[in-house]
PDB file of C-alpha atoms in Angstrom:
ATOM      1  CA  GLU I   1       0.000   0.000   0.000  1.00 82.00           C
ATOM      2  CA  LEU I   2       2.855   2.349   0.784  1.00 87.00           C
ATOM      3  CA  TRP I   3       4.467   1.578  -2.567  1.00 87.00           C
ATOM      4  CA  ILE I   4       1.241   2.294  -4.418  1.00 89.00           C
ATOM      5  CA  SER I   5       0.754   5.479  -2.445  1.00 89.00           C
ATOM      6  CA  LEU I   6       4.308   6.590  -3.259  1.00 90.00           C
ATOM      7  CA  GLU I   7       3.739   5.940  -6.965  1.00 90.00           C
ATOM      8  CA  GLU I   8       0.492   7.889  -6.864  1.00 91.00           C
ATOM      9  CA  HIS I   9       2.226  10.836  -5.222  1.00 92.00           C
ATOM     10  CA  GLN I  10       5.080  10.725  -7.705  1.00 92.00           C
ATOM     11  CA  ASP I  11       2.667  10.659 -10.625  1.00 91.00           C
ATOM     12  CA  ALA I  12       0.693  13.531  -9.152  1.00 91.00           C
ATOM     13  CA  LEU I  13       3.913  15.497  -8.648  1.00 93.00           C
ATOM     14  CA  GLU I  14       4.906  14.812 -12.264  1.00 92.00           C
ATOM     15  CA  LEU I  15       1.527  16.101 -13.404  1.00 91.00           C
ATOM     16  CA  ILE I  16       1.893  19.252 -11.301  1.00 93.00           C
ATOM     17  CA  MET I  17       5.399  19.884 -12.588  1.00 92.00           C
ATOM     18  CA  SER I  18       4.254  19.325 -16.160  1.00 91.00           C
ATOM     19  CA  LYS I  19       1.464  21.868 -15.730  1.00 91.00           C
ATOM     20  CA  TYR I  20       3.959  24.261 -14.126  1.00 93.00           C
ATOM     21  CA  ARG I  21       6.315  23.907 -17.078  1.00 90.00           C
ATOM     22  CA  GLN I  22       3.431  24.442 -19.460  1.00 88.00           C
ATOM     23  CA  GLN I  23       2.402  27.642 -17.693  1.00 88.00           C
ATOM     24  CA  MET I  24       5.996  28.867 -17.603  1.00 87.00           C
ATOM     25  CA  LEU I  25       6.301  28.256 -21.348  1.00 85.00           C
ATOM     26  CA  GLN I  26       3.072  30.141 -21.943  1.00 82.00           C
ATOM     27  CA  LEU I  27       4.384  32.995 -19.811  1.00 83.00           C
ATOM     28  CA  LEU I  28       7.657  33.012 -21.728  1.00 79.00           C
ATOM     29  CA  GLN I  29       5.710  32.865 -24.975  1.00 75.00           C
ATOM     30  CA  GLY I  30       3.875  35.997 -23.958  1.00 72.00           C
ATOM     31  CA  ARG I  31       7.202  37.753 -23.230  1.00 64.00           C
ATOM     32  CA  LYS I  32       9.112  36.405 -26.204  1.00 58.00           C
ATOM     33  CA  GLY I  33       7.991  36.162 -29.775  1.00 50.00           C
ATOM     34  CA  GLU I  34       9.428  32.645 -30.081  1.00 50.00           C
ATOM     35  CA  ASP I  35       7.258  29.812 -31.257  1.00 57.00           C
ATOM     36  CA  THR I  36       6.818  27.468 -28.305  1.00 56.00           C
ATOM     37  CA  GLU I  37       3.861  25.549 -29.698  1.00 65.00           C
ATOM     38  CA  PRO I  38       5.787  22.303 -30.416  1.00 68.00           C
ATOM     39  CA  VAL I  39       7.099  22.239 -26.852  1.00 66.00           C
ATOM     40  CA  LEU I  40       3.640  22.957 -25.458  1.00 72.00           C
ATOM     41  CA  GLU I  41       2.132  20.168 -27.529  1.00 78.00           C
ATOM     42  CA  VAL I  42       4.734  17.715 -26.213  1.00 79.00           C
ATOM     43  CA  HIS I  43       3.992  18.792 -22.656  1.00 79.00           C
ATOM     44  CA  GLN I  44       0.263  18.484 -23.230  1.00 83.00           C
ATOM     45  CA  ASP I  45       0.727  15.004 -24.645  1.00 85.00           C
ATOM     46  CA  ASN I  46       2.812  14.110 -21.601  1.00 84.00           C
ATOM     47  CA  CYS I  47       0.110  15.498 -19.322  1.00 84.00           C
ATOM     48  CA  VAL I  48      -2.563  13.401 -21.000  1.00 86.00           C
ATOM     49  CA  GLU I  49      -0.405  10.286 -20.747  1.00 86.00           C
ATOM     50  CA  ILE I  50       0.426  10.930 -17.101  1.00 87.00           C
ATOM     51  CA  GLU I  51      -3.235  11.539 -16.272  1.00 86.00           C
ATOM     52  CA  SER I  52      -4.216   8.265 -17.910  1.00 88.00           C
ATOM     53  CA  GLN I  53      -1.483   6.439 -15.963  1.00 88.00           C
ATOM     54  CA  ILE I  54      -2.659   8.008 -12.707  1.00 89.00           C
ATOM     55  CA  ASN I  55      -6.230   6.927 -13.477  1.00 87.00           C
ATOM     56  CA  ARG I  56      -5.067   3.374 -14.187  1.00 89.00           C
ATOM     57  CA  ILE I  57      -3.082   3.330 -10.934  1.00 89.00           C
ATOM     58  CA  PHE I  58      -6.132   4.513  -9.001  1.00 86.00           C
ATOM     59  CA  GLU I  59      -8.240   1.815 -10.668  1.00 90.00           C
ATOM     60  CA  MET I  60      -5.667  -0.866  -9.823  1.00 88.00           C
ATOM     61  CA  GLY I  61      -5.549   0.400  -6.246  1.00 87.00           C
ATOM     62  CA  GLU I  62      -9.311   0.179  -5.996  1.00 88.00           C
ATOM     63  CA  VAL I  63      -9.277  -3.368  -7.362  1.00 89.00           C
ATOM     64  CA  MET I  64      -6.610  -4.303  -4.802  1.00 89.00           C
ATOM     65  CA  ARG I  65      -8.631  -2.749  -1.983  1.00 88.00           C
ATOM     66  CA  LYS I  66     -11.698  -4.736  -3.054  1.00 90.00           C
ATOM     67  CA  ALA I  67      -9.642  -7.941  -3.239  1.00 89.00           C
ATOM     68  CA  VAL I  68      -8.297  -7.329   0.265  1.00 89.00           C
ATOM     69  CA  GLN I  69     -11.820  -6.663   1.522  1.00 90.00           C
ATOM     70  CA  VAL I  70     -13.081  -9.916  -0.016  1.00 90.00           C
ATOM     71  CA  ASP I  71     -10.161 -11.814   1.537  1.00 90.00           C
ATOM     72  CA  ASP I  72     -10.839 -10.224   4.927  1.00 90.00           C
ATOM     73  CA  ASP I  73     -14.534 -11.062   4.702  1.00 91.00           C
ATOM     74  CA  GLN I  74     -13.741 -14.668   3.798  1.00 93.00           C
ATOM     75  CA  PHE I  75     -11.238 -14.893   6.665  1.00 92.00           C
ATOM     76  CA  PHE I  76     -13.800 -13.587   9.162  1.00 92.00           C
ATOM     77  CA  LYS I  77     -16.412 -16.046   7.892  1.00 94.00           C
ATOM     78  CA  VAL I  78     -13.973 -18.927   8.363  1.00 94.00           C
ATOM     79  CA  GLN I  79     -13.056 -17.670  11.851  1.00 93.00           C
ATOM     80  CA  GLU I  80     -16.731 -17.392  12.782  1.00 94.00           C
ATOM     81  CA  LYS I  81     -17.487 -20.905  11.503  1.00 94.00           C
ATOM     82  CA  LEU I  82     -14.473 -22.276  13.393  1.00 94.00           C
ATOM     83  CA  ALA I  83     -15.620 -20.641  16.632  1.00 94.00           C
ATOM     84  CA  GLN I  84     -19.122 -22.017  16.083  1.00 95.00           C
ATOM     85  CA  LEU I  85     -17.789 -25.540  15.508  1.00 95.00           C
ATOM     86  CA  GLU I  86     -15.541 -25.336  18.570  1.00 95.00           C
ATOM     87  CA  LEU I  87     -18.490 -24.302  20.736  1.00 95.00           C
ATOM     88  CA  GLU I  88     -20.625 -27.087  19.289  1.00 94.00           C
ATOM     89  CA  ASN I  89     -17.816 -29.597  19.895  1.00 94.00           C
ATOM     90  CA  LYS I  90     -17.503 -28.447  23.515  1.00 94.00           C
ATOM     91  CA  GLU I  91     -21.245 -28.793  24.088  1.00 94.00           C
ATOM     92  CA  LEU I  92     -21.320 -32.252  22.500  1.00 93.00           C
ATOM     93  CA  ARG I  93     -18.421 -33.377  24.679  1.00 92.00           C
ATOM     94  CA  GLU I  94     -20.269 -32.168  27.767  1.00 92.00           C
ATOM     95  CA  LEU I  95     -23.382 -34.100  26.698  1.00 90.00           C
ATOM     96  CA  LEU I  96     -21.268 -37.193  26.079  1.00 90.00           C
ATOM     97  CA  SER I  97     -19.686 -36.849  29.504  1.00 90.00           C
ATOM     98  CA  ILE I  98     -23.097 -36.503  31.148  1.00 88.00           C
ATOM     99  CA  SER I  99     -24.361 -39.507  29.210  1.00 86.00           C
ATOM    100  CA  LYS I 100     -21.379 -41.633  30.283  1.00 85.00           C
ATOM    101  CA  GLU I 101     -21.848 -40.596  33.909  1.00 85.00           C
ATOM    102  CA  SER I 102     -25.544 -41.500  33.857  1.00 84.00           C
ATOM    103  CA  ILE I 103     -24.785 -44.906  32.300  1.00 84.00           C
ATOM    104  CA  GLU I 104     -22.158 -45.607  34.989  1.00 83.00           C
ATOM    105  CA  MET I 105     -24.533 -44.495  37.739  1.00 83.00           C
ATOM    106  CA  GLY I 106     -27.255 -46.723  36.272  1.00 78.00           C
ATOM    107  CA  LYS I 107     -24.929 -49.723  36.448  1.00 76.00           C
ATOM    108  CA  GLU I 108     -24.155 -49.025  40.092  1.00 73.00           C
ATOM    109  CA  ASP I 109     -27.864 -48.799  41.002  1.00 70.00           C
ATOM    110  CA  VAL I 110     -28.787 -52.159  39.414  1.00 60.00           C
ATOM    111  CA  PRO I 111     -28.147 -55.010  41.876  1.00 60.00           C
ATOM    112  CA  ASP I 112     -25.730 -57.654  40.761  1.00 59.00           C
ATOM    113  CA  VAL I 113     -27.827 -60.548  39.391  1.00 53.00           C
ATOM    114  CA  ASP I 114     -25.019 -63.107  39.802  1.00 56.00           C
ATOM    115  CA  ALA I 115     -24.601 -62.210  43.458  1.00 54.00           C
ATOM    116  CA  GLN I 116     -28.315 -62.701  44.141  1.00 58.00           C
ATOM    117  CA  VAL I 117     -28.435 -66.057  42.351  1.00 56.00           C
ATOM    118  CA  THR I 118     -25.639 -67.518  44.481  1.00 58.00           C
ATOM    119  CA  LYS I 119     -27.378 -66.510  47.688  1.00 54.00           C
TER     120      LYS I 119
END
């Protein structure tokens, strides 16, 4: 993200400097009778190209942000499902433990049939 931000700032700075150069050339053109049109056209072409690159960078950044958001959402869904399954597992283990205890207690309460037969 920092790298993308740095590139965006550099491109914006290039655009600003290009516009500054263009204005300076126009100012010089007003002072001097020299023909600066070819230079201005080159700078304008550069400005258009830089603007299109900046727009593409912004679009790529937006796509990356959306991809990160989708990944984060998926991660949180998995974490939520995992927590739900862990809670369910804990509850099932408690029920199993209670069931085992009741079965063991039931065996203790039933008198031993073999012991009664031998009496």
